[in-house]
Every structure is written in structure tokens, then in C-alpha cells.
């Protein structure tokens, strides 16, 4: 269901005026003190079901001895007592025996304001809590990105500092377990980590997180070790650590082998952590030993490379995209340009009318009239293909690197396969993204599954 | 015969397990609670009631000859204070006072002597509990330590000193909720009215409060006491459920209500909103206090959903989003297996108060986790006819929400359900305003005059702690312009001054540790623990803080 604001809804009741009847009361003898008076009148109003005609009671400030109180009445005409009040005989109660004035006993707020208080405050006068209007934030999909060109060199010191903060972010995520996109964004803000959408994406590429289909919830993965290589000579095995982690957990892990921490390019993610263990320690050994410390660890496998059709068919379809609510822009192969949506296949991004911030992005498929949801680069990739562009990959057999044009970045699921080969994010060079430690068979499989042109360097 | 230690530990667990952090804890020990605890041991109480069994166990432990020996129980063992069963016995004595019995020291200690088997000796207080030369009653130290222990565990203590002759006996009296006489009166009322609906605690409380003139003196006092509103509503609801489980029969002479757990689980609403403005509400089942229920499944629309624990006090939201019809009409869902409980009830309500996640206010999730705290923004989901009441409350400066007084958002298109956003309580004086829905007034009217709120910083929700380098700011919400604020670590004050209320204060916390934040103003006080830890101390979700 989508909320919609309803303003100036017509009230079913006829328009009413509020006026007051005043009475005298004593605190001593047979009279009621103010709190007892409120209690008695409240009970009577509810018993006779009169709350829609008698909304409230105002009592004289600092009542002592004899005091005045004023019963608010709501009626169509000022001074006219509504029929239900008359019928109930409510005003026949002894409480109302002594009217404040013999002349009609009709007051308006202005006349009694000084006596009962200076503003619309009821009964007595405390310090109200000031209303704190919460800043209205535009809801946005974490999947909607804006093209980034921020690839300048960064100082080593800055990289270290950033890495540390990302490491802390992963500790926080690990301790929390799961959460919403809003809470993720908030924590990035507290840790002074810019561009939370990209951070979320990088953590997914590195196998630390999974997110729900529309990105609104995240779940940190359990701690896992991925076997990267076995030394044929010594039998030592090197694993890549991903998923949850913490300081005490890393300390325990050190008992089983050597831990090596490496900075990610540009410090844009937590450290890349490798664990090298000797051949004497079997995976079962340290899984069981870790259990005695209260930790469980999974031995994971490299993610499979899905076929293009498998991936495309897995993209969720979204119903009822409110194109009318936003400013629509379509991807033209290089950038998003203003358009009026006319049911044309393509990659669309929706922006707020006011501040031009991207709220969400979807791929529209004209052939079956459906909106596809997915990672931003994945949808852009679909758009590129639909325009007849043939992306390519470049493989360097010697260096075992794979390069892709920055503007043809692969869908997230494929990029994850590349990043997990080494645990390292890609580097940037001359408009290309470069992935390291990529075996040739992976590069070829990728090219076949995605029907990419393959160039060997 | 169960031992003192068994009773002590079980009583502590009954009052704090499955109880959400921050809850007010009343050590309201009575025959019902003792019977529930005793029955959970699956042994017979050997020719006597569980209450007698409990009193015997306490007597054997603390009565030495003709005196009470508090020394033998005034320590903490395995993180549990050893003196709680004795304090519970003090509350039991207050619970057993008759409705017309005047509360004074003489009457109270006569009751206490009766249940612990100490003879009268011409003195009000029994030996071992007599006022010391320093002028303080010996048991007061234990009450203070109990309060401190609760704060350390993340709960809100409620035992407090009284004034005048009731100064010390007010500690146990402040813990009593329903006395035996009150429960009898309620059962009479339920029988007379033949209420058999699945009302939630708030709705039932309002129904009972509407019968004010029929209630006992003590019950009236409880109904009027806004500070105990939630606990009293829960206690009344427990009695109601017991009455329903016993066939909702009229109380007759000698009739004794069978003590048993509630046969129903109750659900609140869990609200999410995505970036397209789509709002969804889910069933959010509440756990039963003091009772662990495992491996239950909820059957809804032919589908089965396992109940999984989310956090203390609550299960994870269940199944697919609720329909407008389910929310409008309420629903009773079957529970499988139905050995311990029969159903999950979504009450039929005219409105829902939805507050931000208390563990993680930045999550954007709102749910019926409890009453809104002072200064806290919340959402009200309501049927259209409630709107005029809300507007009246706004006109009187009692609440405020985002936009003008006409602003409301339609949810479930075509239905009569609406939301208002960013609501906030402004004032404490609600008594003289009359609205059509007394349930709404009860739900919104503040239950405290002072509230300590922590905002900002870097909080680890699962362990309710902040990272030392990113501590929270402290705001004391109050209806008075200034408050006295004291922040201490191990009884050493690190911040003490008069501060403006309703304003965020930045405190320089010198280290990690458990900081006690205390605020007071005009005779009211509140306290809260702020735990600060370092990065090295936090661990994976499944594990507690190491330090």
C-alpha cells in the first residue's frame, strides 16, 4: 500500500463553535478540589457519552477556597446547549448549581483567558516539551547510483585512515547482524564514510553482506573462509576471510595460522584478510577448535558464474512504478537525459522534483511491459546491450589481470566472481577497471556466459 | 521442599527474562507468580501451596531464632543477587494486606511476621530489621542494591522510599500491583460484564477504568497512578486471561482461580516503508514475560510460519504483510503445537501507536514496542473517526504532529485507515480533556514526568552499548525548564550540574565503563545506564561483550 496525503478532508459533523459555561466551586466542605472535580466531570462526560459536545474543562489558576471552572461546549450556535447534553441531564448535577454569572453564563476564551491561563493549555501551567520537527529525508533506493568520477590518487595516510574506519564499520555490522538501509546510512554518517551506497555495494562484492531485493535490508554473512591457493611445496593453504569479524575473533583466528592484512585500493573497504595455515591443520581441526571459543566458521566456495539468461531472469519485476511522481531520465549510452516516459525499453532513473537526487532506478522491458529491479551497473549493462553495444574484456595471461571498460562495468553478480578470486577490489587505469589474480578459465567462462568479446593481451 | 536459592533465582528470572530492556521492573510477588514458578519445576509442593513452600524456604534461610539475619543473603552469586527472594517476601506481605487495612508500619510488619512465622514481641519491627543507630532500616540497603542491579542489567527500577511513617515500608508497597482483594474484585467485574473479547492490555485497562466506581479503593489508586499504568494494565490483563482460561465463570464463595500461564500470545504491528513510499505492516508477536516458548508455528491463511526470537520480549515479524481487513477486524491465528498456547491474537483496535525501534532508532522501522517516551517521535495509525480526537488533543497543545491539523496520510487505498507522522507528546496535563476514545487518551497520556534519552553516537544495538569514541548525547525530557543531572562511574561523579531540560547535553566521558546517568527535578527522578565499550570489546552477534 502506498500512503497518500489527505488534506482538508471534510468533517462529517457540521461546523461548530466552542464556548464556555462558568461555575463556582469550593475546595473545602462539600465542594471538590480541582483534581477531584476533573475526575468527577470526566466520569460523567464519559458515562453520558458527551465528549464530542464537551471537549474539556478549564480551571482557574492557583485555585484556593472558592474557585471558578469553565466547561467548554461545542455547538452549532454559540450559547445553544446541544440536545444530547440537555437530554442527559448532565448539567443538573449539583456541581453546576452555582453559575459564574447570572447573565446567560456564556463565555468565549478571550474573556476567561487571563483567569485560566494565557494560551491553549489545559488545567494548569507546566513547561511543555518543545516540538522537535524531524528533518524530512527523501526516501531513496540504495541501488540508485550516480556516476562517479572520483578516481584521483589519494594519500597513503588517508587510505590507512579510511581503511580503519571501514574495518570498524564491518565490526559494527558484524555485531549488529542485520538491519535496514537507513541504519546502514546512519552509521556511515557517524563514521564519516562518504557514499554509503557505494560502500554497501563494495561490501557485497567482497562477500561480507547480502541485501534484500530492493536493497532496503542488509544481512551480514557469517564468517567464512575461501580457499585461494595451496602451496604445492609446503602444503600451506591460504584462505580469504569474508563475512562477520571482530577484534576478539581475529585474535582467536591467529592461533591457527598467520594472518596477513592488506589495504584495499584507495582504502574504500575493510582490510583484505588472508589466513595461511600449515598442512597439519585441517579445516575440520580449526572449525572444531573455534567452536570451543563460541565461534563457527564456514568454508565457502567461489561463487558460480551464472549464464546471462539465468541472471536476467532472476531480476525481480516491480509493479506500479509511480513514474508520475518523479522527474524521469533515461540512460542514452553515456549519461542520463531528461525524457518523458513512453514505454520504451531502457534504463530509467527517477529523480526528486526539488533537489534532483536519484530516488530509484529500473530497467523497462518493452517486450513484456515490465520494470526490472537490480544493481545499478547491472541495469546499465542491460541498457548497453539493448543499444547494440558489444562490451569486451581484455585478459593479460602473464599478469593474470582482466580489464573492463569503466563504462561497461559488469553486473554485480559477475563482478563479485572476479573480486572473490583475490579478495581485492579492482584498480582504475586509463578508463579501465583491472581485476587481479584471475585464472584464464574464469575469464573465458565469463566472456562466454555474458557473450563478451574476448581480447588476450 | 525447594531451597531458598532455587526460589531466589527463579524469581529473578521470572521478572527479568523475556522482558525488554528499559522496562520498569516491579517485584510484584504474589500467590499467582509463586504458583507459576512452582508449577514450572514439575514437582508437587508437598501438601502445601507454593506460597507456603516459598515462605518456609525464606524462613529457613533468614530467620535465626527470633531474629531476621540479612547478612546471610546480602551478596551476589553467579551474577544474581541473593537477597531478592527475601525482598519478594516483603512484597508478598504487602500484597496480602486487605483492601480496607490501613497501611502503616504496625499493620505491615504484623503481616510480615505472620507469613514468615515470627511471633509478636511488642515491637513493630522484628529483630534484625530494626532501625539502626544511623537511623536507617537494614533492608533499605538491599532495596537500593536491587535497584542498582536492575539499572546495571538495563532495566528501570521502581522501588522507592516513601514519606513520613511509611518511609521504609514504601519500598515493598511500591512494588505491589494487584492484591488478592483486587483480583477478586476484577473477577466479579469480568463475570458481571461477561467480557469475552480478545482485548489487549490497553483496551482492557480502559474498560476497567470506565467502571471506576465499582472498583476497590486500592484498585482505584492503581488506576490513577500513571507511573504504574503499563504494569497495572499487564496485571489486570493476566487476571482476565486466567479468568477466561477458567471458563469465565462467576466468582463464588471459596472459588479459587487456577493459576496458569496465558493461553494466548498477542501481536503488535511492525511497520516498514520503502523508497517508493510503500508501507507494509506485519504481525509482530510479543513474547510472554517470564516464559520461554520454543518451536512454535503460526498458521495464517493456510501457510505456516515459525516463530523466531528477534530480541528480548519480541519475536521476529511473521509472514507476509497484513491486509487492511486483518488490521480492521483483528484476527485470531492458530498456534502449532497448541500445548502451551492456543492462539496468536491480533487485537481489534481503532488505532495503533507505533514507536521507533528502541534499540536502533535510525532503522526507519516503527512498531508497537511500547508507549511513546517523552520527546520521542512516533506514528499513529488510526481509523478515520479517531481523527477528531487527535485534532482536539492537538488543539489543546497536548500532542503535535507534522504538518497542519488537517494533515493525515491514507494507507490501504480506499480504506478508512490513516497515519499521522512525527507525533510528539507536549504536555502532561490531560485530565480535563474529554475525547471519544478513552483508549486513545490512555495510550498517549504520559506515564512519566521525566525521561532520559540517549541520541546520536555509535550504538551497538544487540548489546545496548555505545562505542567509547562515539558516545551518545543525553537529553532529559521534562515538564520543568531545568533538571539536575549527575553522571557517575563507580559512584564517582564525572558530571554534576543543573541543566536545561529538553536540550541535548554533550558529556565528556573519560573512559569506557558503565556510567549511571541520574536526573531529578521537583521530587521526580530517573536513571539510566550508559555502557561505553571500545572496538576491541565488541564481538560477533552471537557473542556478548568480552569485557
XYZ file of N, CA and C in Angstrom, chain A residues 246-439:
582
model
N 35.502 -9.576 14.047
C 35.658 -8.690 15.192
C 37.093 -8.824 15.680
N 37.468 -7.937 16.548
C 38.823 -7.978 17.088
C 39.087 -9.289 17.836
N 38.218 -9.673 18.800
C 38.477 -10.929 19.512
C 38.488 -12.139 18.576
N 37.641 -12.109 17.546
C 37.572 -13.236 16.619
C 38.884 -13.356 15.825
N 39.402 -12.216 15.372
C 40.663 -12.244 14.611
C 41.810 -12.735 15.502
N 41.776 -12.341 16.776
C 42.807 -12.814 17.704
C 42.782 -14.328 17.832
N 41.618 -14.878 17.904
C 41.498 -16.342 18.019
C 41.962 -17.016 16.731
N 41.610 -16.394 15.599
C 41.973 -16.973 14.308
C 43.494 -17.088 14.162
N 44.183 -16.141 14.804
C 45.641 -16.115 14.717
C 46.283 -17.344 15.344
N 45.551 -18.020 16.182
C 46.106 -19.228 16.820
C 46.281 -20.356 15.816
N 45.621 -20.249 14.657
C 45.644 -21.349 13.700
C 46.580 -21.116 12.523
N 47.057 -19.915 12.381
C 47.938 -19.642 11.249
C 48.348 -18.185 11.231
N 48.892 -17.793 10.098
C 49.390 -16.419 10.006
C 48.339 -15.549 9.306
N 48.072 -14.434 9.926
C 47.097 -13.509 9.329
C 47.839 -12.392 8.609
N 47.430 -12.115 7.398
C 48.030 -11.004 6.637
C 46.915 -10.043 6.248
N 47.126 -8.753 6.635
C 46.111 -7.747 6.301
C 46.619 -6.885 5.166
N 45.795 -6.684 4.168
C 46.213 -5.805 3.060
C 45.183 -4.715 2.856
N 45.697 -3.552 2.510
C 44.773 -2.439 2.254
C 44.084 -2.660 0.922
N 42.840 -2.279 0.862
C 42.133 -2.317 -0.420
C 42.531 -1.067 -1.213
N 42.463 -1.147 -2.548
C 42.802 0.051 -3.327
C 41.994 1.255 -2.842
N 42.668 2.367 -2.638
C 42.036 3.622 -2.219
C 41.384 3.546 -0.838
N 41.587 2.448 -0.113
C 41.065 2.336 1.263
C 39.558 2.391 1.335
N 38.904 1.932 0.267
C 37.443 2.104 0.213
C 36.660 0.963 0.834
N 37.352 0.085 1.504
C 36.686 -1.062 2.121
C 37.517 -1.530 3.306
N 36.970 -2.463 4.108
C 37.799 -3.015 5.188
C 39.024 -3.720 4.609
N 39.975 -4.024 5.480
C 41.191 -4.707 5.017
C 40.834 -6.019 4.343
N 41.709 -6.416 3.442
C 41.589 -7.751 2.874
C 42.391 -8.654 3.811
N 41.790 -9.672 4.361
C 42.482 -10.504 5.366
C 42.663 -11.923 4.838
N 43.935 -12.335 4.830
C 44.267 -13.693 4.396
C 44.745 -14.489 5.606
N 44.383 -15.740 5.638
C 44.869 -16.625 6.707
C 45.622 -17.768 6.046
N 46.889 -17.916 6.429
C 47.667 -19.029 5.886
C 47.884 -20.054 6.995
N 47.460 -21.288 6.730
C 47.632 -22.345 7.735
C 48.489 -23.470 7.165
N 49.188 -24.146 8.056
C 50.052 -25.234 7.585
C 49.196 -26.452 7.252
N 49.806 -27.392 6.523
C 49.008 -28.553 6.093
C 48.614 -29.452 7.266
N 49.275 -29.228 8.461
C 48.922 -30.084 9.611
C 47.527 -29.741 10.159
N 47.148 -28.512 9.903
C 45.835 -28.112 10.443
C 44.774 -28.279 9.373
N 43.924 -29.237 9.588
C 42.856 -29.449 8.608
C 41.727 -28.450 8.891
N 40.918 -28.179 7.871
C 39.784 -27.260 8.104
C 38.899 -27.743 9.245
N 38.713 -29.073 9.328
C 37.844 -29.607 10.395
C 38.439 -29.279 11.770
N 39.803 -29.381 11.841
C 40.503 -29.064 13.107
C 40.108 -27.705 13.635
N 40.337 -26.696 12.763
C 40.114 -25.359 13.316
C 38.644 -24.977 13.386
N 37.808 -25.617 12.583
C 36.372 -25.371 12.748
C 35.917 -25.827 14.141
N 36.420 -27.026 14.535
C 36.010 -27.558 15.841
C 36.603 -26.765 16.987
N 37.890 -26.390 16.808
C 38.547 -25.640 17.887
C 37.863 -24.266 18.070
N 37.536 -23.647 16.931
C 36.868 -22.335 17.029
C 35.523 -22.442 17.747
N 34.866 -23.577 17.537
C 33.577 -23.794 18.199
C 33.731 -23.742 19.709
N 34.858 -24.259 20.191
C 35.060 -24.250 21.653
C 35.180 -22.816 22.169
N 35.561 -21.883 21.287
C 35.602 -20.463 21.681
C 34.255 -19.772 21.446
N 33.305 -20.518 20.930
C 31.974 -19.937 20.686
C 31.804 -19.389 19.286
N 32.728 -19.670 18.378
C 32.609 -19.158 17.001
C 32.369 -20.316 16.051
N 31.607 -20.061 15.017
C 31.536 -21.068 13.961
C 31.983 -20.396 12.674
N 32.648 -21.159 11.861
C 33.165 -20.582 10.606
C 32.837 -21.534 9.460
N 32.514 -20.960 8.340
C 32.107 -21.753 7.171
C 33.255 -21.775 6.173
N 33.439 -22.907 5.513
C 34.397 -22.955 4.399
C 33.570 -22.741 3.135
N 33.805 -21.641 2.468
C 32.957 -21.321 1.317
C 33.654 -21.643 0.001
N 32.875 -21.620 -1.055
C 33.408 -21.866 -2.397
C 33.306 -20.597 -3.221
N 34.087 -20.578 -4.273
C 33.997 -19.426 -5.175
C 32.601 -19.372 -5.774
N 32.044 -18.173 -5.901
C 30.699 -18.105 -6.471
C 30.683 -18.586 -7.922
N 29.573 -19.191 -8.295
C 29.439 -19.685 -9.680
C 29.115 -18.524 -10.607
N 29.520 -18.683 -11.851
C 29.229 -17.617 -12.827
C 27.931 -18.006 -13.542
N 26.846 -17.280 -13.284
C 25.585 -17.669 -13.929
C 25.585 -17.295 -15.411
N 24.714 -17.952 -16.160
C 24.585 -17.547 -17.562
C 23.829 -16.222 -17.589
N 23.959 -15.530 -18.707
C 23.307 -14.233 -18.823
C 21.795 -14.376 -18.604
N 21.207 -15.420 -19.191
C 19.749 -15.581 -19.090
C 19.324 -15.916 -17.669
N 20.146 -16.758 -17.034
C 19.850 -17.071 -15.615
C 19.792 -15.781 -14.793
N 20.829 -14.958 -14.996
C 20.893 -13.715 -14.214
C 19.716 -12.797 -14.549
N 19.462 -12.628 -15.840
C 18.401 -11.689 -16.251
C 17.044 -12.153 -15.718
N 16.810 -13.458 -15.788
C 15.518 -13.967 -15.314
C 15.384 -13.877 -13.800
N 16.523 -13.757 -13.127
C 16.456 -13.688 -11.653
C 16.115 -12.283 -11.158
N 16.173 -11.300 -12.055
C 15.897 -9.925 -11.620
C 14.420 -9.753 -11.275
N 14.128 -9.236 -10.083
C 12.716 -9.087 -9.705
C 11.984 -8.047 -10.542
N 10.717 -8.329 -10.792
C 9.869 -7.377 -11.525
C 9.108 -6.537 -10.520
N 9.037 -5.254 -10.787
C 8.380 -4.345 -9.850
C 7.061 -3.866 -10.443
N 6.027 -3.923 -9.617
C 4.707 -3.467 -10.076
C 4.496 -2.003 -9.660
N 3.733 -1.326 -10.436
C 3.268 0.019 -10.059
C 4.363 1.036 -9.816
N 5.303 1.152 -10.756
C 6.334 2.184 -10.595
C 5.680 3.553 -10.836
N 5.715 4.431 -9.854
C 4.988 5.710 -10.000
C 5.774 6.727 -10.822
N 5.790 6.536 -12.127
C 6.575 7.407 -13.000
C 6.139 8.870 -12.885
N 4.869 9.078 -12.542
C 4.321 10.439 -12.483
C 4.873 11.248 -11.311
N 5.387 10.547 -10.303
C 5.797 11.257 -9.080
C 7.161 11.926 -9.208
N 7.942 11.449 -10.156
C 9.337 11.883 -10.222
C 9.682 12.494 -11.568
N 10.846 13.086 -11.574
C 11.417 13.550 -12.828
C 12.140 12.341 -13.435
N 11.816 12.014 -14.677
C 12.371 10.788 -15.269
C 13.524 11.126 -16.212
N 14.598 10.349 -16.093
C 15.713 10.496 -17.036
C 16.050 9.125 -17.590
N 16.462 9.103 -18.856
C 16.797 7.827 -19.492
C 18.282 7.798 -19.828
N 18.876 6.636 -19.687
C 20.304 6.468 -19.999
C 20.467 6.410 -21.518
N 21.336 7.279 -22.052
C 21.477 7.329 -23.521
C 22.744 6.626 -24.008
N 23.380 5.889 -23.150
C 24.628 5.221 -23.534
C 25.809 5.860 -22.855
N 25.657 7.144 -22.461
C 26.753 7.842 -21.780
C 26.269 8.455 -20.472
N 25.060 9.040 -20.512
C 24.550 9.711 -19.317
C 23.025 9.672 -19.303
N 22.478 10.165 -18.195
C 21.013 10.212 -18.073
C 20.518 11.551 -18.608
N 19.543 11.464 -19.508
C 18.996 12.700 -20.086
C 17.497 12.769 -19.821
N 16.991 13.988 -19.657
C 15.568 14.194 -19.386
C 14.720 13.531 -20.462
N 13.629 12.946 -20.053
C 12.739 12.339 -21.035
C 11.325 12.273 -20.476
N 10.387 12.004 -21.359
C 9.033 11.694 -20.914
C 8.887 10.207 -21.180
N 8.539 9.458 -20.180
C 8.498 8.005 -20.354
C 7.430 7.615 -21.372
N 7.869 6.876 -22.424
C 6.914 6.463 -23.462
C 7.010 4.974 -23.744
N 7.099 4.210 -22.702
C 7.125 2.741 -22.789
C 8.198 2.209 -23.729
N 9.354 2.832 -23.642
C 10.470 2.414 -24.491
C 11.461 1.634 -23.656
N 11.961 0.517 -24.196
C 12.972 -0.254 -23.469
C 14.147 0.645 -23.101
N 14.607 0.519 -21.874
C 15.766 1.318 -21.476
C 15.955 1.384 -19.982
N 17.027 2.036 -19.599
C 17.395 2.183 -18.193
C 16.947 3.580 -17.749
N 16.063 3.618 -16.775
C 15.495 4.893 -16.327
C 15.882 5.174 -14.879
N 16.106 6.431 -14.621
C 16.372 6.828 -13.234
C 15.352 7.903 -12.865
N 14.842 7.789 -11.634
C 13.816 8.727 -11.161
C 14.422 9.675 -10.144
N 14.199 10.948 -10.363
C 14.799 11.988 -9.511
C 13.707 12.769 -8.792
N 14.069 13.276 -7.609
C 13.121 14.151 -6.919
C 12.955 15.426 -7.735
N 11.751 15.980 -7.699
C 11.489 17.193 -8.469
C 12.328 18.355 -7.942
N 12.500 18.391 -6.590
C 13.144 19.565 -5.979
C 14.665 19.551 -6.096
N 15.290 18.507 -5.491
C 16.754 18.584 -5.387
C 17.491 17.682 -6.365
N 16.773 17.104 -7.322
C 17.434 16.332 -8.384
C 18.269 15.177 -7.855
N 17.801 14.576 -6.743
C 18.546 13.425 -6.221
C 17.942 12.145 -6.794
N 18.792 11.176 -7.187
C 18.204 9.935 -7.711
C 17.502 9.153 -6.598
N 16.240 8.835 -6.806
C 15.466 8.115 -5.791
C 15.511 6.614 -6.065
N 15.319 6.253 -7.332
C 15.351 4.832 -7.668
C 15.638 4.687 -9.157
N 16.017 3.486 -9.549
C 16.297 3.246 -10.963
C 15.802 1.853 -11.350
N 15.234 1.760 -12.539
C 14.697 0.484 -13.018
C 14.999 0.359 -14.508
N 14.964 -0.893 -14.978
C 15.100 -1.134 -16.415
C 13.720 -1.497 -16.939
N 13.302 -0.795 -17.983
C 11.994 -1.106 -18.553
C 12.152 -1.988 -19.773
N 11.399 -3.086 -19.780
C 11.452 -4.026 -20.899
C 10.121 -3.941 -21.644
N 10.224 -3.350 -22.830
C 9.009 -3.094 -23.618
C 8.337 -4.397 -24.052
N 9.165 -5.441 -24.315
C 8.618 -6.679 -24.881
C 7.598 -7.328 -23.952
N 7.814 -7.238 -22.655
C 6.781 -7.818 -21.766
C 6.266 -6.795 -20.753
N 6.424 -5.539 -21.082
C 5.887 -4.430 -20.287
C 6.192 -4.616 -18.790
N 7.471 -4.761 -18.497
C 7.796 -4.957 -17.079
C 8.996 -4.112 -16.663
N 8.971 -3.743 -15.386
C 10.087 -2.992 -14.796
C 10.970 -3.965 -14.035
N 12.263 -3.950 -14.346
C 13.192 -4.842 -13.657
C 13.970 -4.059 -12.620
N 14.168 -4.720 -11.487
C 14.933 -4.097 -10.405
C 16.250 -4.849 -10.261
N 17.295 -4.142 -9.977
C 18.579 -4.822 -9.799
C 19.665 -3.822 -9.486
N 20.906 -4.316 -9.421
C 22.008 -3.399 -9.123
C 22.189 -2.427 -10.284
N 22.634 -1.240 -9.944
C 22.675 -0.147 -10.904
C 23.532 -0.490 -12.130
N 24.722 -1.044 -11.887
C 25.610 -1.356 -13.019
C 25.020 -2.495 -13.860
N 24.300 -3.388 -13.189
C 23.653 -4.492 -13.910
C 22.603 -3.966 -14.874
N 21.804 -3.016 -14.397
C 20.752 -2.449 -15.258
C 21.372 -1.623 -16.381
N 22.469 -0.934 -16.047
C 23.142 -0.163 -17.106
C 23.697 -1.114 -18.171
N 24.191 -2.276 -17.717
C 24.722 -3.275 -18.645
C 23.618 -3.745 -19.599
N 22.408 -3.963 -19.033
C 21.267 -4.354 -19.876
C 20.984 -3.284 -20.924
N 21.075 -2.038 -20.448
C 20.797 -0.915 -21.356
C 21.830 -0.886 -22.488
N 23.083 -1.112 -22.128
C 24.155 -1.092 -23.142
C 23.878 -2.165 -24.200
N 23.526 -3.364 -23.701
C 23.250 -4.453 -24.652
C 22.057 -4.112 -25.527
N 21.009 -3.507 -24.905
C 19.800 -3.213 -25.685
C 20.072 -2.167 -26.759
N 21.188 -1.417 -26.584
C 21.534 -0.405 -27.590
C 22.437 -0.994 -28.670
N 22.704 -2.293 -28.556
C 23.513 -2.951 -29.567
C 25.005 -2.803 -29.343
N 25.411 -2.301 -28.203
C 26.843 -2.163 -27.910
C 27.364 -3.525 -27.467
N 28.558 -3.870 -27.911
C 29.154 -5.157 -27.579
C 30.296 -4.938 -26.592
N 30.083 -5.141 -25.291
C 31.182 -4.947 -24.337
C 32.279 -6.002 -24.532
N 33.452 -5.664 -24.063
C 34.588 -6.576 -24.257
C 35.386 -6.708 -22.973
N 36.129 -7.828 -22.877
C 37.070 -7.942 -21.759
C 38.462 -8.173 -22.333
N 39.427 -7.732 -21.578
C 40.822 -7.827 -22.016
C 41.570 -8.615 -20.961
N 42.185 -9.709 -21.404
C 42.830 -10.578 -20.416
C 44.337 -10.587 -20.616
N 45.085 -10.400 -19.551
C 46.544 -10.467 -19.603
C 46.978 -11.764 -18.937
N 47.423 -12.695 -19.779
C 47.753 -14.048 -19.324
C 48.909 -14.042 -18.337
N 49.890 -13.158 -18.594
C 51.101 -13.134 -17.760
C 50.777 -12.582 -16.378
N 50.127 -11.449 -16.393
C 49.820 -10.795 -15.100
C 48.546 -11.323 -14.451
N 47.846 -12.149 -15.184
C 46.561 -12.698 -14.714
C 45.592 -11.590 -14.318
N 45.539 -10.578 -15.154
C 44.594 -9.492 -14.887
C 43.522 -9.455 -15.972
N 42.392 -8.983 -15.559
C 41.276 -8.851 -16.501
C 40.830 -7.394 -16.465
N 40.688 -6.798 -17.635
C 40.308 -5.381 -17.686
C 38.972 -5.211 -18.407
N 38.211 -4.284 -17.895
C 36.897 -3.962 -18.481
C 36.794 -2.451 -18.544
N 36.181 -1.954 -19.578
C 35.971 -0.501 -19.653
C 35.120 -0.050 -18.472
N 35.512 1.015 -17.879
C 34.788 1.569 -16.727
C 33.315 1.770 -17.060
N 33.082 2.208 -18.281
C 31.695 2.496 -18.684
C 30.909 1.232 -19.007
N 31.599 0.070 -18.974
C 30.900 -1.184 -19.277
C 30.982 -2.137 -18.087
N 31.050 -1.553 -16.930
C 31.180 -2.342 -15.703
C 30.126 -3.457 -15.682
N 30.551 -4.642 -15.206
C 29.665 -5.811 -15.257
C 28.637 -5.784 -14.132
N 27.546 -6.500 -14.319
C 26.572 -6.641 -13.232
C 27.255 -7.177 -11.969
N 26.672 -6.829 -10.844
C 27.293 -7.115 -9.552
C 27.633 -8.589 -9.339
N 26.734 -9.459 -9.768
C 26.952 -10.881 -9.525
C 28.224 -11.369 -10.242
N 28.510 -10.798 -11.438
C 29.715 -11.193 -12.179
C 30.959 -10.530 -11.591
N 30.775 -9.281 -11.178
C 31.919 -8.579 -10.597
C 32.339 -9.252 -9.286
N 31.343 -9.770 -8.543
C 31.651 -10.473 -7.292
C 32.545 -11.680 -7.590
N 32.227 -12.407 -8.678
C 33.047 -13.571 -9.052
C 34.495 -13.158 -9.285
N 34.690 -11.989 -9.899
C 36.049 -11.530 -10.184
C 36.758 -11.078 -8.911
N 36.048 -10.303 -8.079
C 36.662 -9.769 -6.854
C 37.034 -10.902 -5.904
N 36.177 -11.934 -5.833
C 36.430 -13.013 -4.884
C 37.599 -13.916 -5.293
N 38.101 -13.765 -6.514
C 39.286 -14.531 -6.914
C 40.500 -14.125 -6.078
N 40.486 -12.870 -5.625
C 41.644 -12.386 -4.866
C 41.237 -11.749 -3.540
N 39.991 -11.351 -3.443
C 39.540 -10.607 -2.252
C 39.863 -9.133 -2.360
N 40.302 -8.736 -3.539
C 40.722 -7.347 -3.713
C 39.814 -6.642 -4.720
N 39.449 -5.405 -4.402
C 38.636 -4.619 -5.320
C 39.456 -4.236 -6.548
N 38.808 -3.893 -7.657
C 39.587 -3.546 -8.854
C 40.319 -2.216 -8.698
N 41.377 -2.059 -9.467
C 42.059 -0.757 -9.526
C 41.603 -0.059 -10.813
N 41.890 1.219 -10.906
C 41.486 2.009 -12.072
C 42.713 2.429 -12.874
N 42.633 2.330 -14.191
C 43.715 2.860 -15.024
C 43.186 3.192 -16.401
N 43.368 4.409 -16.784
C 43.030 4.896 -18.134
C 41.628 4.459 -18.581
N 40.675 4.655 -17.743
C 39.283 4.339 -18.117
C 38.924 2.878 -17.976
N 39.848 2.080 -17.437
C 39.572 0.645 -17.280
C 39.557 0.253 -15.801
N 38.784 -0.783 -15.531
C 38.816 -1.420 -14.209
C 39.669 -2.672 -14.360
N 40.608 -2.865 -13.414
C 41.514 -4.003 -13.559
C 41.370 -4.942 -12.357
N 41.059 -6.183 -12.656
C 40.892 -7.197 -11.609
C 42.115 -8.114 -11.618
N 42.622 -8.414 -10.437
C 43.866 -9.216 -10.376
C 43.574 -10.671 -9.992
N 44.615 -11.497 -10.205
C 44.550 -12.923 -9.849
C 43.367 -13.645 -10.502
N 43.164 -13.366 -11.761
C 42.030 -14.009 -12.453
C 42.565 -15.167 -13.307
N 42.181 -16.386 -13.018
C 42.619 -17.509 -13.861
C 42.004 -17.388 -15.263
